[in-house]
Tab-separated table of C-alpha atoms and ligand atoms in Angstrom:
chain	number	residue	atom	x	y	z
W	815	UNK	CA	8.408	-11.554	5.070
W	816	UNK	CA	10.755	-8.351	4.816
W	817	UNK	CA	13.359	-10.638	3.687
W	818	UNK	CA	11.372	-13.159	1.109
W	819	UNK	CA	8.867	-10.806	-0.349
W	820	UNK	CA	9.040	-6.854	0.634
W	821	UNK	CA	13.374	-7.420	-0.165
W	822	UNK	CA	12.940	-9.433	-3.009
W	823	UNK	CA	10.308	-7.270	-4.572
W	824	UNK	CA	11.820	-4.003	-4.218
W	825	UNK	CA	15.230	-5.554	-5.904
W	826	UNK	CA	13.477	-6.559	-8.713
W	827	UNK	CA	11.774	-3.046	-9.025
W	828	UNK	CA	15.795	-1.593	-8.925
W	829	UNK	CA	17.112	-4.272	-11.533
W	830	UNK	CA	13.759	-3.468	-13.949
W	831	UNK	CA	14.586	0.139	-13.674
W	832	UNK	CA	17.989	-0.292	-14.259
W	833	UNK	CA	17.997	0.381	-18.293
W	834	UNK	CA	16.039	3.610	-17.518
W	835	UNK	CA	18.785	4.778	-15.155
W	836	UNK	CA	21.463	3.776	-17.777
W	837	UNK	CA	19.923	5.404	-20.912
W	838	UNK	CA	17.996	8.506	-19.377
W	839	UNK	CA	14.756	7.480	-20.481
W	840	UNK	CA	11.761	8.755	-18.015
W	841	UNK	CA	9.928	6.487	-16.165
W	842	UNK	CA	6.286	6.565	-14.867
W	843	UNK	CA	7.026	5.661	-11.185
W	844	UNK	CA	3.040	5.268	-10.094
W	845	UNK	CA	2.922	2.864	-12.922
W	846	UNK	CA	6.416	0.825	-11.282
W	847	UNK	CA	5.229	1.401	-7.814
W	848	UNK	CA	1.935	-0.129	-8.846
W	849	UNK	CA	3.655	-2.990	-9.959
W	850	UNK	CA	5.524	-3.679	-7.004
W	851	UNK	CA	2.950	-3.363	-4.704
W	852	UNK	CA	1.023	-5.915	-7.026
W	853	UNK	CA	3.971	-9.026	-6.791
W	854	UNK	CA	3.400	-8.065	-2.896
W	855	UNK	CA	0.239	-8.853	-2.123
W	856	UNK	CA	-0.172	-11.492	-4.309
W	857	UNK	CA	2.916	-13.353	-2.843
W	858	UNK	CA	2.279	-12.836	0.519
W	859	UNK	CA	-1.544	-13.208	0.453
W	860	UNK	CA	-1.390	-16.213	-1.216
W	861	UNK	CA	2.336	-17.038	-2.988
W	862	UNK	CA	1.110	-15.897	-6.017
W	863	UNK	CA	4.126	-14.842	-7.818
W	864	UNK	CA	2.532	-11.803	-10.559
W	865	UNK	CA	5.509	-10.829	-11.404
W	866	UNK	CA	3.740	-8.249	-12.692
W	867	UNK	CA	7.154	-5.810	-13.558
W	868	UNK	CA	8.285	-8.445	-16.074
W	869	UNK	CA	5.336	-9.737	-17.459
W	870	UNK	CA	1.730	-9.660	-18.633
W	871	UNK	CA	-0.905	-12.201	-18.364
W	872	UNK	CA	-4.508	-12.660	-18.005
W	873	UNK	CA	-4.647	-12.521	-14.273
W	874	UNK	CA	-2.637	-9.169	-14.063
W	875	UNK	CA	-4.920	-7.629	-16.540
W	876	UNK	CA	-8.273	-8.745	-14.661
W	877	UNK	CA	-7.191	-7.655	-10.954
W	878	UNK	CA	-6.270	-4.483	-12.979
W	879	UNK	CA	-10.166	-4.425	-14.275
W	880	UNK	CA	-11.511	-5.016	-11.206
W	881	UNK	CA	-9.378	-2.819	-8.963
W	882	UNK	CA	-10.596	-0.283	-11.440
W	883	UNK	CA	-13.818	-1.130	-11.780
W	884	UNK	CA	-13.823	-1.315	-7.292
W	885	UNK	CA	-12.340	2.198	-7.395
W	886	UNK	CA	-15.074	3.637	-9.921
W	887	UNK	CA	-17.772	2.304	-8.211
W	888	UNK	CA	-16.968	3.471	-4.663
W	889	UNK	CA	-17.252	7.298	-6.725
W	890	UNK	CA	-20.111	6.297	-9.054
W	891	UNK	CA	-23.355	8.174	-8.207
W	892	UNK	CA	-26.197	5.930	-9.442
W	893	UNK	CA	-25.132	2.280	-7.964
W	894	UNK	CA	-26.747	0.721	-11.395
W	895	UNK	CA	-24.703	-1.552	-11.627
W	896	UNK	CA	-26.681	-3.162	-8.640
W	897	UNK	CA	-29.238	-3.889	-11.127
W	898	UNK	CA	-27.925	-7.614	-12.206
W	899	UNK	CA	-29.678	-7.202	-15.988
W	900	UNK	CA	-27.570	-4.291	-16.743
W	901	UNK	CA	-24.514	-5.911	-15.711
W	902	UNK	CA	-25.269	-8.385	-18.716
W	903	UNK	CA	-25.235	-5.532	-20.958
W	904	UNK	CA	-22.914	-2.559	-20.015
W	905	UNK	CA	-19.718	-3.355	-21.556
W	906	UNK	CA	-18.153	-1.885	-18.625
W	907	UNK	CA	-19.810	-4.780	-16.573
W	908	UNK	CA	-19.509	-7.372	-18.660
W	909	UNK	CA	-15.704	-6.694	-18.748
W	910	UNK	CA	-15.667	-6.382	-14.754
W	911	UNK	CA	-17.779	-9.734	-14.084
W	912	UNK	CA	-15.189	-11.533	-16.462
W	913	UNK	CA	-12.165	-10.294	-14.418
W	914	UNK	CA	-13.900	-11.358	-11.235
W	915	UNK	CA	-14.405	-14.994	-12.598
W	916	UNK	CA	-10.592	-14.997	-13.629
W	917	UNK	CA	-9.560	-13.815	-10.316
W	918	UNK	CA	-11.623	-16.139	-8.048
W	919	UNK	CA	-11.006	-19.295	-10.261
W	920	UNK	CA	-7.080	-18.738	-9.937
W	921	UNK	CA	-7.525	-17.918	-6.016
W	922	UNK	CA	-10.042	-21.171	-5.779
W	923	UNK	CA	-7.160	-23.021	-7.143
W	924	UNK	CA	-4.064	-21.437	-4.860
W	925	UNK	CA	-6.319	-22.400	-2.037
W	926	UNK	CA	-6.946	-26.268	-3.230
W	927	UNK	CA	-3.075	-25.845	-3.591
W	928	UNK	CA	-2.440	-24.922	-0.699
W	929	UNK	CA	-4.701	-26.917	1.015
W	930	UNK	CA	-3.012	-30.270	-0.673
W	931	UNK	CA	-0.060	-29.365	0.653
W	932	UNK	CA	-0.331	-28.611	4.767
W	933	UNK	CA	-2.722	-31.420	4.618
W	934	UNK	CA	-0.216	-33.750	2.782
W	935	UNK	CA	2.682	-32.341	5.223
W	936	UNK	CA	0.486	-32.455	8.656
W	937	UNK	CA	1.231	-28.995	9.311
W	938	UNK	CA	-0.134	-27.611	12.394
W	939	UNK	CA	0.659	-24.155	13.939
W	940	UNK	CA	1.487	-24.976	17.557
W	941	UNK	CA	4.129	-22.480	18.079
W	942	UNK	CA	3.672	-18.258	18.574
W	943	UNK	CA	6.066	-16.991	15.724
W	944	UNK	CA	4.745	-19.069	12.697
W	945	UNK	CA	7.786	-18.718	9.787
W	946	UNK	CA	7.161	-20.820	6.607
W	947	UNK	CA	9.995	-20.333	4.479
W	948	UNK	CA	9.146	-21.790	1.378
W	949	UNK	CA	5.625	-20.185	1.442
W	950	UNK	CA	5.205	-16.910	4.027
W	951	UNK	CA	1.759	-16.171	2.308
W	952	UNK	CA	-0.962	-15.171	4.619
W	953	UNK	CA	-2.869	-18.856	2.906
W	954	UNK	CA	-0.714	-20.683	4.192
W	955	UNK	CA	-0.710	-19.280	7.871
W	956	UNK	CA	-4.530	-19.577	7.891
W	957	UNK	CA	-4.808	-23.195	6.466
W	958	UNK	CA	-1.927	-24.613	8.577
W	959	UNK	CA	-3.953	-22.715	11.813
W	960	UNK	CA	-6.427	-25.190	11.373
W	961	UNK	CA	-9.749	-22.810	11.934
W	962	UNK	CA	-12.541	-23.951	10.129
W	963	UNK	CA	-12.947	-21.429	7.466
W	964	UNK	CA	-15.183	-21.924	4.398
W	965	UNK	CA	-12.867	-21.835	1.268
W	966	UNK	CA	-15.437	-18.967	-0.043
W	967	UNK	CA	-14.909	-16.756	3.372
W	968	UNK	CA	-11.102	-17.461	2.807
W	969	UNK	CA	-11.399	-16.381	-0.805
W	970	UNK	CA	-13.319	-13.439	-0.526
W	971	UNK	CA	-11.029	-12.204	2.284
W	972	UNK	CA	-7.991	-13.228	0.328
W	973	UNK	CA	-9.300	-10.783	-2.364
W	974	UNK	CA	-10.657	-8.229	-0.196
W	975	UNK	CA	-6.785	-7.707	0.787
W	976	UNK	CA	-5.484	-7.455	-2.441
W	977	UNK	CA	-7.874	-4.726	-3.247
W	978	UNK	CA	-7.332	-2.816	0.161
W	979	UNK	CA	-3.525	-3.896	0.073
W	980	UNK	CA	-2.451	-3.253	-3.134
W	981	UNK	CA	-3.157	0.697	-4.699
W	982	UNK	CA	-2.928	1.758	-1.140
W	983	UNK	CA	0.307	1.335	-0.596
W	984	UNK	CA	1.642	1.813	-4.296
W	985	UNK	CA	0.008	5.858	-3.809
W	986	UNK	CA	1.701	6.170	-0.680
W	987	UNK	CA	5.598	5.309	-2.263
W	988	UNK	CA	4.401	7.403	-5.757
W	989	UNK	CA	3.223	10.236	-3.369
W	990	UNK	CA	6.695	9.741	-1.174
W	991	UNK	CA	8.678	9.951	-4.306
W	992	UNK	CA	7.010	13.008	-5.501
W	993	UNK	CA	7.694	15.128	-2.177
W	994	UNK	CA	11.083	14.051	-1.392
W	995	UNK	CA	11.938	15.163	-5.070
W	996	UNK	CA	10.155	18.391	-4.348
W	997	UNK	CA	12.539	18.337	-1.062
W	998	UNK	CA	16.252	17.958	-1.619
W	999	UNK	CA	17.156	18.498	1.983
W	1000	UNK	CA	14.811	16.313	2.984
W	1001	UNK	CA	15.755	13.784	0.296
W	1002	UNK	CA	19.299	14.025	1.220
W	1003	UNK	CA	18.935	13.390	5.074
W	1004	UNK	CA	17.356	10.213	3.930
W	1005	UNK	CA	19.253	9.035	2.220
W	1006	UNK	CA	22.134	9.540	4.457
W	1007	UNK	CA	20.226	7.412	6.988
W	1008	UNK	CA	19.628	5.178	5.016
W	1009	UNK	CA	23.199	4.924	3.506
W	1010	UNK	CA	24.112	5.018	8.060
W	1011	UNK	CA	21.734	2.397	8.992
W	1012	UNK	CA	22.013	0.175	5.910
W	1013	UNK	CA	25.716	-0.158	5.136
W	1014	UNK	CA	25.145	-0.893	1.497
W	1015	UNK	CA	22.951	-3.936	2.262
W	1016	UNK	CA	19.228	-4.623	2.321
W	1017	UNK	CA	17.100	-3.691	5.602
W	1018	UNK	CA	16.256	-6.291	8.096
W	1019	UNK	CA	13.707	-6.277	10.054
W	1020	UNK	CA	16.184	-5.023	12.721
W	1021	UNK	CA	16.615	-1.776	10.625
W	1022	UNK	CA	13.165	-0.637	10.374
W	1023	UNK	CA	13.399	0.924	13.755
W	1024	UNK	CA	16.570	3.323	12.956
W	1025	UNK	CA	14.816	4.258	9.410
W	1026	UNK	CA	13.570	7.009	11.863
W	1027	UNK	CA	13.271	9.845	9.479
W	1028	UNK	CA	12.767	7.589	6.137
W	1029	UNK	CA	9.309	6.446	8.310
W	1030	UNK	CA	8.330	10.380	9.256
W	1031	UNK	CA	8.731	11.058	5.693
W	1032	UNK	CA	6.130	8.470	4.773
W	1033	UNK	CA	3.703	9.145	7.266
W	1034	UNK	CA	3.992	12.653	6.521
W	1035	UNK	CA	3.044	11.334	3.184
W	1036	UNK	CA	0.153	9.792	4.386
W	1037	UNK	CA	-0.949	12.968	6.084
W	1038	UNK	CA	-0.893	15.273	2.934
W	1039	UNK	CA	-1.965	12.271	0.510
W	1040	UNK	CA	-4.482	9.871	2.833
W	1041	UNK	CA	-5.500	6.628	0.931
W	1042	UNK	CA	-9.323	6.529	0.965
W	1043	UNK	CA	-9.254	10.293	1.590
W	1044	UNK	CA	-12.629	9.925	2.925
W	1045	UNK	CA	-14.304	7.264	4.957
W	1046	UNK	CA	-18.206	6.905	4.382
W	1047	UNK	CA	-20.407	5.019	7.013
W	1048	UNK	CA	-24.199	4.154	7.122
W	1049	UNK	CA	-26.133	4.901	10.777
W	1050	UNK	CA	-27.570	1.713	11.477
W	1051	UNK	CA	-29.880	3.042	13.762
W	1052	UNK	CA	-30.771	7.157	14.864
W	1053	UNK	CA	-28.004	8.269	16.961
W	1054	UNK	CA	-25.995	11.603	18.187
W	1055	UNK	CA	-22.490	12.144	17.275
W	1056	UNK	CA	-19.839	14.504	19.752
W	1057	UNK	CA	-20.444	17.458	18.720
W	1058	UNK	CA	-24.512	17.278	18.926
W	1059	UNK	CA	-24.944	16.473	15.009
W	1060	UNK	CA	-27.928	14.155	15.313
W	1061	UNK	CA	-27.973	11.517	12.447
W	1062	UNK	CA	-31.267	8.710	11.168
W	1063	UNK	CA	-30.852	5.678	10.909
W	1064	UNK	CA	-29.701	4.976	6.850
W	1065	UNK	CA	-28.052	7.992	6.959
W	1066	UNK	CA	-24.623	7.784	5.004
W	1067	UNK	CA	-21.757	10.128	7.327
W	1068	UNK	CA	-18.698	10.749	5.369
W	1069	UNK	CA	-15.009	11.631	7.183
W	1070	UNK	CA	-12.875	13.605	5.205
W	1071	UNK	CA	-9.826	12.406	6.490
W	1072	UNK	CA	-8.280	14.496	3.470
W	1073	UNK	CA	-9.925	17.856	5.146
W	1074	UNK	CA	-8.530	17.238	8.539
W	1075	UNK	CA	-5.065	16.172	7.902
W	1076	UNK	CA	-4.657	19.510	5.894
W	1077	UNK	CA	-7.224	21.945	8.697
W	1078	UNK	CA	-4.693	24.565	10.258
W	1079	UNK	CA	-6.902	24.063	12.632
W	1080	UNK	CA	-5.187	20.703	13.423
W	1081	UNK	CA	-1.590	21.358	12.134
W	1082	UNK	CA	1.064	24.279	12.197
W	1083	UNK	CA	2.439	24.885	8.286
W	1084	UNK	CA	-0.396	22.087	7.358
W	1085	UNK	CA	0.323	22.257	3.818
W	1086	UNK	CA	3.807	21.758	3.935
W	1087	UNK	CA	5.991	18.508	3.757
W	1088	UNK	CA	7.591	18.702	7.215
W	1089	UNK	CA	8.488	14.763	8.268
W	1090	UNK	CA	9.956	16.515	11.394
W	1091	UNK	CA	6.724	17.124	12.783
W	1092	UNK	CA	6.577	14.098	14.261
W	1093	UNK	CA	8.894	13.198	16.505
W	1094	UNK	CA	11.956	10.914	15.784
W	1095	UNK	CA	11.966	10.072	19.269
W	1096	UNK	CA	8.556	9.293	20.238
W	1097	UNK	CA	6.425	6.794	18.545
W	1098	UNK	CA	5.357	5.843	14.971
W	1099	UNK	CA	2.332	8.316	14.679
W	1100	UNK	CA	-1.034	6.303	14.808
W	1101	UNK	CA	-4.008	7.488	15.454
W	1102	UNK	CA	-4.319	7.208	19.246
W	1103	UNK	CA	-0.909	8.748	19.984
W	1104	UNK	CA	-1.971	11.646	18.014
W	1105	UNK	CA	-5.503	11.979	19.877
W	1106	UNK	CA	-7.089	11.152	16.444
W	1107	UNK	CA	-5.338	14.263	14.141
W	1108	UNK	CA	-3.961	11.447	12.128
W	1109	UNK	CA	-5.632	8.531	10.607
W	1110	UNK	CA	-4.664	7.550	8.064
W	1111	UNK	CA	-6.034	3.764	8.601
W	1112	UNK	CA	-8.682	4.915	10.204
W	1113	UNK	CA	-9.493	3.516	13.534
W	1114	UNK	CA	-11.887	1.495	16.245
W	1115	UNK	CA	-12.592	-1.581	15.497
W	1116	UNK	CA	-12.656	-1.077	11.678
W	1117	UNK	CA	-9.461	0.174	11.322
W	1118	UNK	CA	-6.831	-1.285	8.525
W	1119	UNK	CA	-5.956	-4.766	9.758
W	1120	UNK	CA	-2.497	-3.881	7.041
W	1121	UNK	CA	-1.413	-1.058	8.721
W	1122	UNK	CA	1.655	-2.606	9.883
W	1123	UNK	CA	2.627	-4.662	6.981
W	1124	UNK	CA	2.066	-1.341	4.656
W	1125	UNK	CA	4.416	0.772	6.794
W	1126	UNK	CA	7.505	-2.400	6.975
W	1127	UNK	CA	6.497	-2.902	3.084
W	1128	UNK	CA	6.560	1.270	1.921
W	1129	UNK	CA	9.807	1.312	4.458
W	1130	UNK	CA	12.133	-1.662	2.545
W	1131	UNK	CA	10.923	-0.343	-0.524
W	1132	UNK	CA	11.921	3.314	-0.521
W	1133	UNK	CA	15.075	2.336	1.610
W	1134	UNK	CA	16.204	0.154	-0.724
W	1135	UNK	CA	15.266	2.438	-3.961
W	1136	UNK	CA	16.752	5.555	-2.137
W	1137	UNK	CA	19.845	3.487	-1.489
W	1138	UNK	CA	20.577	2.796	-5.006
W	1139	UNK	CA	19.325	4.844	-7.444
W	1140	UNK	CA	19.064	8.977	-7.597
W	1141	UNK	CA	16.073	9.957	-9.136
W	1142	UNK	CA	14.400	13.778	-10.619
W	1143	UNK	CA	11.159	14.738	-11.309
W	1144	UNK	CA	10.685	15.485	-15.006
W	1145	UNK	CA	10.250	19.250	-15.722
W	1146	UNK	CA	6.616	20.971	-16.658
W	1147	UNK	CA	4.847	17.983	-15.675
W	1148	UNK	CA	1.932	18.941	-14.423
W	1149	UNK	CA	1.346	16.772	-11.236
W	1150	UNK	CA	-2.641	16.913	-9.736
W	1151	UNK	CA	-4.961	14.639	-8.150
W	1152	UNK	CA	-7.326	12.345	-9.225
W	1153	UNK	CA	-9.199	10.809	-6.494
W	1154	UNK	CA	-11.315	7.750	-5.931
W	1155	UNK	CA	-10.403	4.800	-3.740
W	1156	UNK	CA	-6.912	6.467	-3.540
W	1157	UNK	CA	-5.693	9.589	-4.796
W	1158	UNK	CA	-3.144	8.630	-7.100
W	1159	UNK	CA	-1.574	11.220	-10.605
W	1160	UNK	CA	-4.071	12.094	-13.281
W	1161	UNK	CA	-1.458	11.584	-15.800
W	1162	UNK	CA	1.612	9.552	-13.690
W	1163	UNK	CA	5.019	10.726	-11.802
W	1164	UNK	CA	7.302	10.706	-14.586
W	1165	UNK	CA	10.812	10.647	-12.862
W	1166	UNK	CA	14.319	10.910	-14.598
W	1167	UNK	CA	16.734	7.979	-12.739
W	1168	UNK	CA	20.578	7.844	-12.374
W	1169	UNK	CA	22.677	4.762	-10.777
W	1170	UNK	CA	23.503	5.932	-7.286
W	1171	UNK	CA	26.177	4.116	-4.656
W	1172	UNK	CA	25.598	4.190	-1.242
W	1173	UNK	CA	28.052	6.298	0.558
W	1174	UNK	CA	29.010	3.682	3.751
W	1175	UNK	CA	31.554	5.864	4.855
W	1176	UNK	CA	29.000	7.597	7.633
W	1177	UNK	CA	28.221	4.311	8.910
W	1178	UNK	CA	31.033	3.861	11.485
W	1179	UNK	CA	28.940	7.005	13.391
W	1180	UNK	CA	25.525	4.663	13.759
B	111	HEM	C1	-0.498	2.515	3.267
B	111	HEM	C2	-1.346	1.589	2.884
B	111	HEM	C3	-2.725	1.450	3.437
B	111	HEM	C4	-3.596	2.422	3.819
B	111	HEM	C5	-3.388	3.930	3.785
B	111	HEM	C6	-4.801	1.746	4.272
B	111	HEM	C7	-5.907	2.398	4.771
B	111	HEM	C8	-7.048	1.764	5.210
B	111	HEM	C9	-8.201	2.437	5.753
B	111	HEM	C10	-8.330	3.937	5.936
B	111	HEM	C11	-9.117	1.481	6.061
B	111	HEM	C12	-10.500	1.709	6.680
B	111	HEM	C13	-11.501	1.941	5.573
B	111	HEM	C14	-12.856	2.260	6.124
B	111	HEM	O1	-13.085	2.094	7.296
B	111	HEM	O2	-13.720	2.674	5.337
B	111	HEM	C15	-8.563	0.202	5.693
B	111	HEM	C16	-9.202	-1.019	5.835
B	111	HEM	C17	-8.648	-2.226	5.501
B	111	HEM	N1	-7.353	-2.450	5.086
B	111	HEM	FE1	-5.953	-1.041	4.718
B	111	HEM	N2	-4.629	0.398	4.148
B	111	HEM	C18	-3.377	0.160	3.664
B	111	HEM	C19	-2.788	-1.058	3.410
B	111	HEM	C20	-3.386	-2.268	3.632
B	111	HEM	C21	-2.763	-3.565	3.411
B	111	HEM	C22	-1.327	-3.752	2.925
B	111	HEM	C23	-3.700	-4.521	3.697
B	111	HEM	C24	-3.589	-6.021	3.655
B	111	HEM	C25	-2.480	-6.690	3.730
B	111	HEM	C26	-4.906	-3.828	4.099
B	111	HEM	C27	-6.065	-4.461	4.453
B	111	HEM	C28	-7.206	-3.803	4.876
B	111	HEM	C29	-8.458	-4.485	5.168
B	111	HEM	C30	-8.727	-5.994	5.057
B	111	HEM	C31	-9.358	-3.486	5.575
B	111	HEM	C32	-10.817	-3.688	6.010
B	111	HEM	C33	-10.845	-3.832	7.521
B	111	HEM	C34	-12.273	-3.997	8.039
B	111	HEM	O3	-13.217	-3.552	7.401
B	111	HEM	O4	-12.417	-4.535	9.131
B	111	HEM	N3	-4.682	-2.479	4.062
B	111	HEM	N4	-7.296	0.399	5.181
């Protein structure tokens, strides 16, 4: 996977923003990051190949509409679009409900794909590291495992990880980006491991390990920019939280996860961008080995089944862009939030991008 897709993807990203780099022009990097973490998902979900950076197409524009139209509703404050008669005449709806048909009849049809295929091949999992070459999606693990799984249930779970998979992680490189460029020290040491660990090639899986600081500096990220930046939950029946807050049943409890990764109640200098604060040495910060300060997936038995995947993904992608291109935020660009599913730009990280060669001559010290 780091090789076939989260690789492959991020080079493409480089080689699209190439011209930009070359001519001077400014480049909306939500908008590129976006992109990338679009041709993703889709190939390793289900080796759909978007390809969103080069092109446009029908598909790209209705997951667009109804990651939008996902993100709006999880703000809205009247849920009318419950009401199925209104969704036949709000524009807004009628334009979601389209996308959604688009999207499940080209995800129906990767799946009777897909299907065809291990069936035609007799492909059965019976070894613990699966590796498909040709096709590392996440499809093709789950058909070739053999459990029964209704096409719909695969579909709708196919989809539910594009939508949790895909904006998530795009926010968290755009929000990366935007503090290492506010950082040049910081932006310097990581790119000098990066340059140390890497040697001028791409990262292995291998490599992910020693990208010590380049990981602190994205799950700092995630600590000053979580992705929700609240969690809601419904009580199910009447029950007492710690701390004696009594809740009914129906009740809706939200968890700003926003409000206690920036308490200075819970972190020294919590405003600032310190990637330090975790230690290079110790673990990747989750939310256990940080008694529950961080959580930025959440936890229990709801937690982000990506968590992983997002950090290896965000990791090869900023190691790779670090490695080969400089970048600088554009001057009097007024950068604020805008939250709703994620908290991504109100009006986009416009970057200015220069060709940059990795200095390997550090890399006899590793
Ligand atoms: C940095 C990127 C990501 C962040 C910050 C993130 C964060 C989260 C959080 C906080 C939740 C819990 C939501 C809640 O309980 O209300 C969640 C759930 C989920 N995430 Fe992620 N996620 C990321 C990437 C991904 C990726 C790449 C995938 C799929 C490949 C994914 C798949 C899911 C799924 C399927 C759930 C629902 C789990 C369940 O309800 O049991 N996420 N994510």
């Amino acid at each position: 996977m780091v090789d076939r897709v989260f690789c492959k993807c991020a080079e493409r990203l480089v080689e699209k923003l190439q011209p930009f780099a070359f001519d001077g022009t400014a480049v909306n990097m939500e908008e590129k990051f976006s992109q990338l973490t679009l041709d993703v998902i889709g190939l390793s979900v289900f080796n759909y190949n978007f390809d969103s950076l080069t092109t446009d197409s029908p598909v790209i524009d209705a997951v667009y509409t109804a990651l939008k139209e996902a993100e709006l509703r999880s703000t809205d404050i009247l849920p009318y679009w419950k009401i199925s008669a209104l969704c036949k005449i709000v524009p807004r709806q009628i334009k979601a409900e389209k996308a959604v048909t688009v999207i499940r009849k080209a995800v129906e049809e990767l799946i009777v794909k897909c299907k065809e295929i291990v069936e035609k091949e007799g492909e059965r999992i019976n070894e613990e590291e699966y590796v498909n070459d040709a096709d590392p999606s996440i499809l093709r693990f789950l058909l070739a495992s053999r459990e029964e799984v209704s096409s719909l249930q695969l579909r709708d779970d196919l989809l539910s990880m594009l939508v949790a998979g895909h904006e998530t992680t795009g926010s968290v490189l755009t929000w990366t980006l935007y503090l290492l460029s506010k950082d040049p020290s910081a932006l310097v040491k990581a790119q000098q491991e990066v340059d140390r660990v890497l040697e001028g090639r791409n990262p292995t899986y291998e490599d992910i390990k020693d990208l010590k600081f380049l990981t602190r500096c994205i799950t700092e990220s995630l600590r000053l920019y979580p992705h929700p930046p609240v969690l809601i939950r419904r009580a199910q029946v009447d029950d007492v939280l710690p701390g004696d807050y009594k809740v009914k049943a129906g009740q809706d409890i939200m968890i700003s996860v926003y409000n206690i990764h920036h308490s200075s109640q819970v972190w020294e200098r919590a405003e600032e961008f310190v990637p330090e604060r975790f230690d290079l040495e110790s673990s990747v910060p989750n939310e256990s080995n940080t008694d529950y300060r961080f959580i930025p997936f959440s936890g229990g038995p709801r937690k982000c089944v990506g968590d992983q995947f997002a950090l290896l993904e965000a990791i090869v992608a900023l190691a790779i862009f670090l490695q080969r291109l400089n970048f600088e935020l554009v001057p009097d660009q007024n950068i604020s939030m805008t939250t709703g599913a994620t908290i991504h730009t109100t009006n986009g990280l416009y970057m200015k991008l220069s060709q940059r060669m990795p200095d390997i001559s550090s890399s006899t010290s590793k």
